């Protein structure tokens, strides 16, 4: 199923939290996603921080067709093409690159680009984009900064990522324009490398209990 941006935002609003994942070996993604799904989280942002990303996305798409898949940390046109071919539902970028946005629009592949100031927001709006990632969230002023930016830019739909954890996720989600928060504390690289699915499952249940 192909989603448009509005449908993705709607899905994210119900899910509320997005695991930001980096895997070194593509095959590791399957038991990880199984753990996420079993514990009530049908979404994964698989980042291009490793060369395994494309294959990992492809595996998830084959084995879990119903899951919402974001390709994260997309920095180059090549990665956009890889993500699309592998079956990603949408692209997430750390910053605002007009060339990447344009390519995604040409490919009819929804994109949530990273912003953290008025200049990048206006660049996004100029290209017809209102669904954005606020990154790095805490380092850029967090909840206070988002509230300040929403004064002039009330039309934004925001996914804050970076420095978010159990201690502050509720404060972000309390802002009506925040659709979901990205986080990696419950899918830490170390836990993935150790294949500690039980602990990841526990952490997922913990965050879902906090935000429900």
PDB file of C-alpha atoms in Angstrom:
ATOM      1  CA  UNK A   1       0.000   0.000   0.000  1.00  0.00           C
ATOM      2  CA  UNK A   2       1.266   3.426  -0.927  1.00  0.00           C
ATOM      3  CA  UNK A   3       0.625   6.184   1.599  1.00  0.00           C
ATOM      4  CA  UNK A   4       0.490   9.898   0.975  1.00  0.00           C
ATOM      5  CA  UNK A   5       1.844  12.381   3.523  1.00  0.00           C
ATOM      6  CA  UNK A   6      -1.554  12.966   5.168  1.00  0.00           C
ATOM      7  CA  UNK A   7      -2.066   9.238   5.672  1.00  0.00           C
ATOM      8  CA  UNK A   8       1.418   8.877   7.144  1.00  0.00           C
ATOM      9  CA  UNK A   9       0.795  11.762   9.562  1.00  0.00           C
ATOM     10  CA  UNK A  10      -2.508  10.172  10.568  1.00  0.00           C
ATOM     11  CA  UNK A  11      -0.782   6.841  11.246  1.00  0.00           C
ATOM     12  CA  UNK A  12       2.027   8.536  13.202  1.00  0.00           C
ATOM     13  CA  UNK A  13      -0.534  10.365  15.349  1.00  0.00           C
ATOM     14  CA  UNK A  14      -1.978   7.047  16.486  1.00  0.00           C
ATOM     15  CA  UNK A  15       1.446   5.444  17.024  1.00  0.00           C
ATOM     16  CA  UNK A  16       3.017   8.501  18.773  1.00  0.00           C
ATOM     17  CA  UNK A  17       6.580   7.175  19.002  1.00  0.00           C
ATOM     18  CA  UNK A  18       8.983   6.123  16.241  1.00  0.00           C
ATOM     19  CA  UNK A  19      11.996   3.875  16.919  1.00  0.00           C
ATOM     20  CA  UNK A  20      15.075   5.284  15.170  1.00  0.00           C
ATOM     21  CA  UNK A  21      17.115   2.221  14.264  1.00  0.00           C
ATOM     22  CA  UNK A  22      20.656   1.589  13.045  1.00  0.00           C
ATOM     23  CA  UNK A  23      21.588  -2.013  12.238  1.00  0.00           C
ATOM     24  CA  UNK A  24      25.030  -3.200  11.180  1.00  0.00           C
ATOM     25  CA  UNK A  25      23.714  -6.472   9.734  1.00  0.00           C
ATOM     26  CA  UNK A  26      20.499  -6.397   7.722  1.00  0.00           C
ATOM     27  CA  UNK A  27      19.203  -9.740   9.060  1.00  0.00           C
ATOM     28  CA  UNK A  28      19.140  -8.350  12.622  1.00  0.00           C
ATOM     29  CA  UNK A  29      16.195  -6.173  11.637  1.00  0.00           C
ATOM     30  CA  UNK A  30      13.710  -9.065  11.509  1.00  0.00           C
ATOM     31  CA  UNK A  31      13.825 -10.199  15.162  1.00  0.00           C
ATOM     32  CA  UNK A  32      13.974  -6.526  16.145  1.00  0.00           C
ATOM     33  CA  UNK A  33      10.847  -5.610  14.180  1.00  0.00           C
ATOM     34  CA  UNK A  34       9.131  -8.769  15.451  1.00  0.00           C
ATOM     35  CA  UNK A  35       9.840  -7.523  18.986  1.00  0.00           C
ATOM     36  CA  UNK A  36       8.444  -4.067  18.159  1.00  0.00           C
ATOM     37  CA  UNK A  37       5.283  -5.494  16.593  1.00  0.00           C
ATOM     38  CA  UNK A  38       4.644  -8.003  19.377  1.00  0.00           C
ATOM     39  CA  UNK A  39       4.879  -5.205  21.922  1.00  0.00           C
ATOM     40  CA  UNK A  40       2.533  -2.861  20.070  1.00  0.00           C
ATOM     41  CA  UNK A  41       4.770  -0.666  17.891  1.00  0.00           C
ATOM     42  CA  UNK A  42       4.111  -1.222  14.140  1.00  0.00           C
ATOM     43  CA  UNK A  43       6.645   1.324  12.856  1.00  0.00           C
ATOM     44  CA  UNK A  44      10.395   1.560  12.187  1.00  0.00           C
ATOM     45  CA  UNK A  45      12.688   4.328  11.012  1.00  0.00           C
ATOM     46  CA  UNK A  46      15.647   2.483   9.525  1.00  0.00           C
ATOM     47  CA  UNK A  47      18.558   4.876   9.170  1.00  0.00           C
ATOM     48  CA  UNK A  48      21.168   5.043   6.435  1.00  0.00           C
ATOM     49  CA  UNK A  49      23.860   5.274   9.102  1.00  0.00           C
ATOM     50  CA  UNK A  50      25.052   1.877   7.928  1.00  0.00           C
ATOM     51  CA  UNK A  51      25.348   0.168   4.562  1.00  0.00           C
ATOM     52  CA  UNK A  52      22.826  -2.460   5.741  1.00  0.00           C
ATOM     53  CA  UNK A  53      19.926   0.029   5.585  1.00  0.00           C
ATOM     54  CA  UNK A  54      18.648  -0.734   2.084  1.00  0.00           C
ATOM     55  CA  UNK A  55      18.602  -4.505   2.631  1.00  0.00           C
ATOM     56  CA  UNK A  56      17.080  -4.076   6.106  1.00  0.00           C
ATOM     57  CA  UNK A  57      14.204  -2.014   4.653  1.00  0.00           C
ATOM     58  CA  UNK A  58      13.691  -4.617   1.939  1.00  0.00           C
ATOM     59  CA  UNK A  59      13.522  -7.456   4.496  1.00  0.00           C
ATOM     60  CA  UNK A  60      10.990  -5.625   6.670  1.00  0.00           C
ATOM     61  CA  UNK A  61       8.838  -4.812   3.645  1.00  0.00           C
ATOM     62  CA  UNK A  62       8.838  -8.481   2.578  1.00  0.00           C
ATOM     63  CA  UNK A  63       8.154  -9.977   6.003  1.00  0.00           C
ATOM     64  CA  UNK A  64       6.008  -7.256   7.594  1.00  0.00           C
ATOM     65  CA  UNK A  65       4.027  -5.640   4.750  1.00  0.00           C
ATOM     66  CA  UNK A  66       1.693  -3.839   7.180  1.00  0.00           C
ATOM     67  CA  UNK A  67       4.441  -1.966   9.024  1.00  0.00           C
ATOM     68  CA  UNK A  68       5.077   1.754   8.461  1.00  0.00           C
ATOM     69  CA  UNK A  69       8.695   2.102   7.299  1.00  0.00           C
ATOM     70  CA  UNK A  70      10.653   5.336   7.248  1.00  0.00           C
ATOM     71  CA  UNK A  71      14.099   5.558   5.711  1.00  0.00           C
ATOM     72  CA  UNK A  72      16.048   7.856   8.020  1.00  0.00           C
ATOM     73  CA  UNK A  73      19.281   9.874   7.811  1.00  0.00           C
ATOM     74  CA  UNK A  74      18.858  10.090   4.034  1.00  0.00           C
ATOM     75  CA  UNK A  75      21.543  12.448   2.714  1.00  0.00           C
ATOM     76  CA  UNK A  76      22.005  11.654  -0.999  1.00  0.00           C
ATOM     77  CA  UNK A  77      19.873  11.094  -4.122  1.00  0.00           C
ATOM     78  CA  UNK A  78      21.282   7.542  -4.288  1.00  0.00           C
ATOM     79  CA  UNK A  79      19.903   6.795  -0.829  1.00  0.00           C
ATOM     80  CA  UNK A  80      16.476   8.148  -1.832  1.00  0.00           C
ATOM     81  CA  UNK A  81      16.405   5.742  -4.799  1.00  0.00           C
ATOM     82  CA  UNK A  82      17.643   2.833  -2.660  1.00  0.00           C
ATOM     83  CA  UNK A  83      14.994   3.541  -0.012  1.00  0.00           C
ATOM     84  CA  UNK A  84      12.204   3.762  -2.583  1.00  0.00           C
ATOM     85  CA  UNK A  85      13.270   0.571  -4.366  1.00  0.00           C
ATOM     86  CA  UNK A  86      13.531  -1.270  -1.057  1.00  0.00           C
ATOM     87  CA  UNK A  87       9.955  -0.308  -0.163  1.00  0.00           C
ATOM     88  CA  UNK A  88      10.192   2.562   2.329  1.00  0.00           C
ATOM     89  CA  UNK A  89       6.906   4.424   2.886  1.00  0.00           C
ATOM     90  CA  UNK A  90       8.573   7.774   3.459  1.00  0.00           C
ATOM     91  CA  UNK A  91      11.910   9.554   3.784  1.00  0.00           C
ATOM     92  CA  UNK A  92      13.228  11.364   6.851  1.00  0.00           C
ATOM     93  CA  UNK A  93      16.221  13.703   6.587  1.00  0.00           C
ATOM     94  CA  UNK A  94      18.230  15.367   9.373  1.00  0.00           C
ATOM     95  CA  UNK A  95      18.260  18.733   7.591  1.00  0.00           C
ATOM     96  CA  UNK A  96      16.541  20.554   4.756  1.00  0.00           C
ATOM     97  CA  UNK A  97      18.083  19.778   1.368  1.00  0.00           C
ATOM     98  CA  UNK A  98      15.943  21.201  -1.474  1.00  0.00           C
ATOM     99  CA  UNK A  99      17.451  18.782  -4.001  1.00  0.00           C
ATOM    100  CA  UNK A 100      16.472  15.761  -1.916  1.00  0.00           C
ATOM    101  CA  UNK A 101      12.993  17.206  -1.335  1.00  0.00           C
ATOM    102  CA  UNK A 102      12.542  17.837  -5.056  1.00  0.00           C
ATOM    103  CA  UNK A 103      13.626  14.309  -5.945  1.00  0.00           C
ATOM    104  CA  UNK A 104      11.185  12.809  -3.421  1.00  0.00           C
ATOM    105  CA  UNK A 105       8.387  14.974  -4.807  1.00  0.00           C
ATOM    106  CA  UNK A 106       9.207  13.847  -8.354  1.00  0.00           C
ATOM    107  CA  UNK A 107       9.127  10.217  -7.196  1.00  0.00           C
ATOM    108  CA  UNK A 108       5.882  10.847  -5.244  1.00  0.00           C
ATOM    109  CA  UNK A 109       7.674   9.606  -2.142  1.00  0.00           C
ATOM    110  CA  UNK A 110       6.580  11.470   1.011  1.00  0.00           C
ATOM    111  CA  UNK A 111       9.403  13.233   2.856  1.00  0.00           C
ATOM    112  CA  UNK A 112       9.681  14.667   6.356  1.00  0.00           C
ATOM    113  CA  UNK A 113      12.739  16.924   6.208  1.00  0.00           C
ATOM    114  CA  UNK A 114      14.631  18.153   9.254  1.00  0.00           C
ATOM    115  CA  UNK A 115      14.237  21.764  10.401  1.00  0.00           C
ATOM    116  CA  UNK A 116      15.142  23.667  13.567  1.00  0.00           C
ATOM    117  CA  UNK A 117      14.795  27.365  12.721  1.00  0.00           C
ATOM    118  CA  UNK A 118      12.599  29.840  10.800  1.00  0.00           C
ATOM    119  CA  UNK A 119      14.882  29.817   7.761  1.00  0.00           C
ATOM    120  CA  UNK A 120      14.600  26.076   7.171  1.00  0.00           C
ATOM    121  CA  UNK A 121      10.849  26.142   7.934  1.00  0.00           C
ATOM    122  CA  UNK A 122      10.290  28.808   5.277  1.00  0.00           C
ATOM    123  CA  UNK A 123      12.333  26.780   2.786  1.00  0.00           C
ATOM    124  CA  UNK A 124      10.068  23.802   3.521  1.00  0.00           C
ATOM    125  CA  UNK A 125       6.853  25.834   3.227  1.00  0.00           C
ATOM    126  CA  UNK A 126       8.125  27.288  -0.062  1.00  0.00           C
ATOM    127  CA  UNK A 127       8.203  23.720  -1.432  1.00  0.00           C
ATOM    128  CA  UNK A 128       4.742  22.873  -0.112  1.00  0.00           C
ATOM    129  CA  UNK A 129       5.942  20.894   2.907  1.00  0.00           C
ATOM    130  CA  UNK A 130       4.281  21.258   6.304  1.00  0.00           C
ATOM    131  CA  UNK A 131       5.194  17.856   7.845  1.00  0.00           C
ATOM    132  CA  UNK A 132       8.687  18.234   9.274  1.00  0.00           C
ATOM    133  CA  UNK A 133      11.148  16.647  11.661  1.00  0.00           C
ATOM    134  CA  UNK A 134      12.424  18.945  14.425  1.00  0.00           C
ATOM    135  CA  UNK A 135      16.053  17.934  14.874  1.00  0.00           C
ATOM    136  CA  UNK A 136      18.081  17.851  17.060  1.00  0.00           C
ATOM    137  CA  UNK A 137      15.098  18.529  19.310  1.00  0.00           C
ATOM    138  CA  UNK A 138      16.532  19.033  22.788  1.00  0.00           C
ATOM    139  CA  UNK A 139      19.742  20.717  21.601  1.00  0.00           C
ATOM    140  CA  UNK A 140      17.666  23.129  19.495  1.00  0.00           C
ATOM    141  CA  UNK A 141      15.578  24.384  22.401  1.00  0.00           C
ATOM    142  CA  UNK A 142      13.113  21.522  22.801  1.00  0.00           C
ATOM    143  CA  UNK A 143       9.496  22.112  23.773  1.00  0.00           C
ATOM    144  CA  UNK A 144      10.033  25.859  24.290  1.00  0.00           C
ATOM    145  CA  UNK A 145      11.503  26.308  20.822  1.00  0.00           C
ATOM    146  CA  UNK A 146       8.703  24.330  19.146  1.00  0.00           C
ATOM    147  CA  UNK A 147       6.065  26.428  20.912  1.00  0.00           C
ATOM    148  CA  UNK A 148       7.851  29.617  19.844  1.00  0.00           C
ATOM    149  CA  UNK A 149       8.088  28.482  16.210  1.00  0.00           C
ATOM    150  CA  UNK A 150       4.410  27.530  16.132  1.00  0.00           C
ATOM    151  CA  UNK A 151       3.495  31.184  16.724  1.00  0.00           C
ATOM    152  CA  UNK A 152       4.191  32.197  13.138  1.00  0.00           C
ATOM    153  CA  UNK A 153       4.117  28.666  11.669  1.00  0.00           C
ATOM    154  CA  UNK A 154       0.921  27.175  13.105  1.00  0.00           C
ATOM    155  CA  UNK A 155       0.388  24.921  10.067  1.00  0.00           C
ATOM    156  CA  UNK A 156       3.386  22.682  10.850  1.00  0.00           C
ATOM    157  CA  UNK A 157       3.014  18.993  11.739  1.00  0.00           C
ATOM    158  CA  UNK A 158       6.125  18.114  13.711  1.00  0.00           C
ATOM    159  CA  UNK A 159       8.083  14.984  14.571  1.00  0.00           C
ATOM    160  CA  UNK A 160      10.720  15.962  17.154  1.00  0.00           C
ATOM    161  CA  UNK A 161      13.771  13.695  17.373  1.00  0.00           C
ATOM    162  CA  UNK A 162      17.014  13.952  19.335  1.00  0.00           C
ATOM    163  CA  UNK A 163      17.428  13.944  23.089  1.00  0.00           C
ATOM    164  CA  UNK A 164      13.919  12.658  23.716  1.00  0.00           C
ATOM    165  CA  UNK A 165      13.342   9.990  26.351  1.00  0.00           C
ATOM    166  CA  UNK A 166      10.897   8.794  28.972  1.00  0.00           C
ATOM    167  CA  UNK A 167      11.600  11.907  31.038  1.00  0.00           C
ATOM    168  CA  UNK A 168      10.319  14.403  28.451  1.00  0.00           C
ATOM    169  CA  UNK A 169       8.285  12.624  25.749  1.00  0.00           C
ATOM    170  CA  UNK A 170       4.954  13.571  27.341  1.00  0.00           C
ATOM    171  CA  UNK A 171       5.838  17.274  27.260  1.00  0.00           C
ATOM    172  CA  UNK A 172       6.464  17.045  23.503  1.00  0.00           C
ATOM    173  CA  UNK A 173       3.337  15.009  22.773  1.00  0.00           C
ATOM    174  CA  UNK A 174       1.249  17.505  24.744  1.00  0.00           C
ATOM    175  CA  UNK A 175       1.804  20.010  21.910  1.00  0.00           C
ATOM    176  CA  UNK A 176      -1.098  19.495  19.438  1.00  0.00           C
ATOM    177  CA  UNK A 177       1.163  19.993  16.379  1.00  0.00           C
ATOM    178  CA  UNK A 178       3.515  17.220  17.492  1.00  0.00           C
ATOM    179  CA  UNK A 179       2.379  14.058  15.709  1.00  0.00           C
ATOM    180  CA  UNK A 180       4.974  11.650  17.110  1.00  0.00           C
ATOM    181  CA  UNK A 181       8.442  11.633  18.675  1.00  0.00           C
ATOM    182  CA  UNK A 182      11.446   9.803  17.287  1.00  0.00           C
ATOM    183  CA  UNK A 183      13.741   8.045  19.723  1.00  0.00           C
ATOM    184  CA  UNK A 184      16.464   5.430  19.945  1.00  0.00           C
ATOM    185  CA  UNK A 185      16.759   4.876  23.703  1.00  0.00           C
ATOM    186  CA  UNK A 186      14.526   1.794  23.523  1.00  0.00           C
ATOM    187  CA  UNK A 187      16.301   0.371  20.446  1.00  0.00           C
ATOM    188  CA  UNK A 188      19.878   1.165  21.454  1.00  0.00           C
ATOM    189  CA  UNK A 189      22.666  -0.119  19.247  1.00  0.00           C
ATOM    190  CA  UNK A 190      24.176  -2.059  22.152  1.00  0.00           C
ATOM    191  CA  UNK A 191      20.904  -3.881  22.856  1.00  0.00           C
ATOM    192  CA  UNK A 192      20.549  -4.721  19.166  1.00  0.00           C
ATOM    193  CA  UNK A 193      24.138  -6.010  18.955  1.00  0.00           C
ATOM    194  CA  UNK A 194      23.525  -8.152  22.047  1.00  0.00           C
ATOM    195  CA  UNK A 195      20.233  -9.354  20.499  1.00  0.00           C
ATOM    196  CA  UNK A 196      18.588  -8.494  23.805  1.00  0.00           C
ATOM    197  CA  UNK A 197      15.032  -8.644  22.456  1.00  0.00           C
ATOM    198  CA  UNK A 198      13.522  -9.128  25.920  1.00  0.00           C
ATOM    199  CA  UNK A 199      14.940  -5.833  27.180  1.00  0.00           C
ATOM    200  CA  UNK A 200      13.935  -4.008  23.989  1.00  0.00           C
ATOM    201  CA  UNK A 201      10.417  -5.420  24.391  1.00  0.00           C
ATOM    202  CA  UNK A 202      10.305  -4.238  27.993  1.00  0.00           C
ATOM    203  CA  UNK A 203      11.473  -0.730  27.026  1.00  0.00           C
ATOM    204  CA  UNK A 204       8.869  -0.541  24.236  1.00  0.00           C
ATOM    205  CA  UNK A 205       6.081  -1.507  26.641  1.00  0.00           C
ATOM    206  CA  UNK A 206       7.403   1.046  29.126  1.00  0.00           C
ATOM    207  CA  UNK A 207       7.288   3.950  26.670  1.00  0.00           C
ATOM    208  CA  UNK A 208       3.867   2.938  25.300  1.00  0.00           C
ATOM    209  CA  UNK A 209       2.476   2.772  28.835  1.00  0.00           C
ATOM    210  CA  UNK A 210       3.876   6.264  29.476  1.00  0.00           C
ATOM    211  CA  UNK A 211       2.258   7.869  26.425  1.00  0.00           C
ATOM    212  CA  UNK A 212      -1.072   6.032  26.262  1.00  0.00           C
TER     213      UNK A 212
END
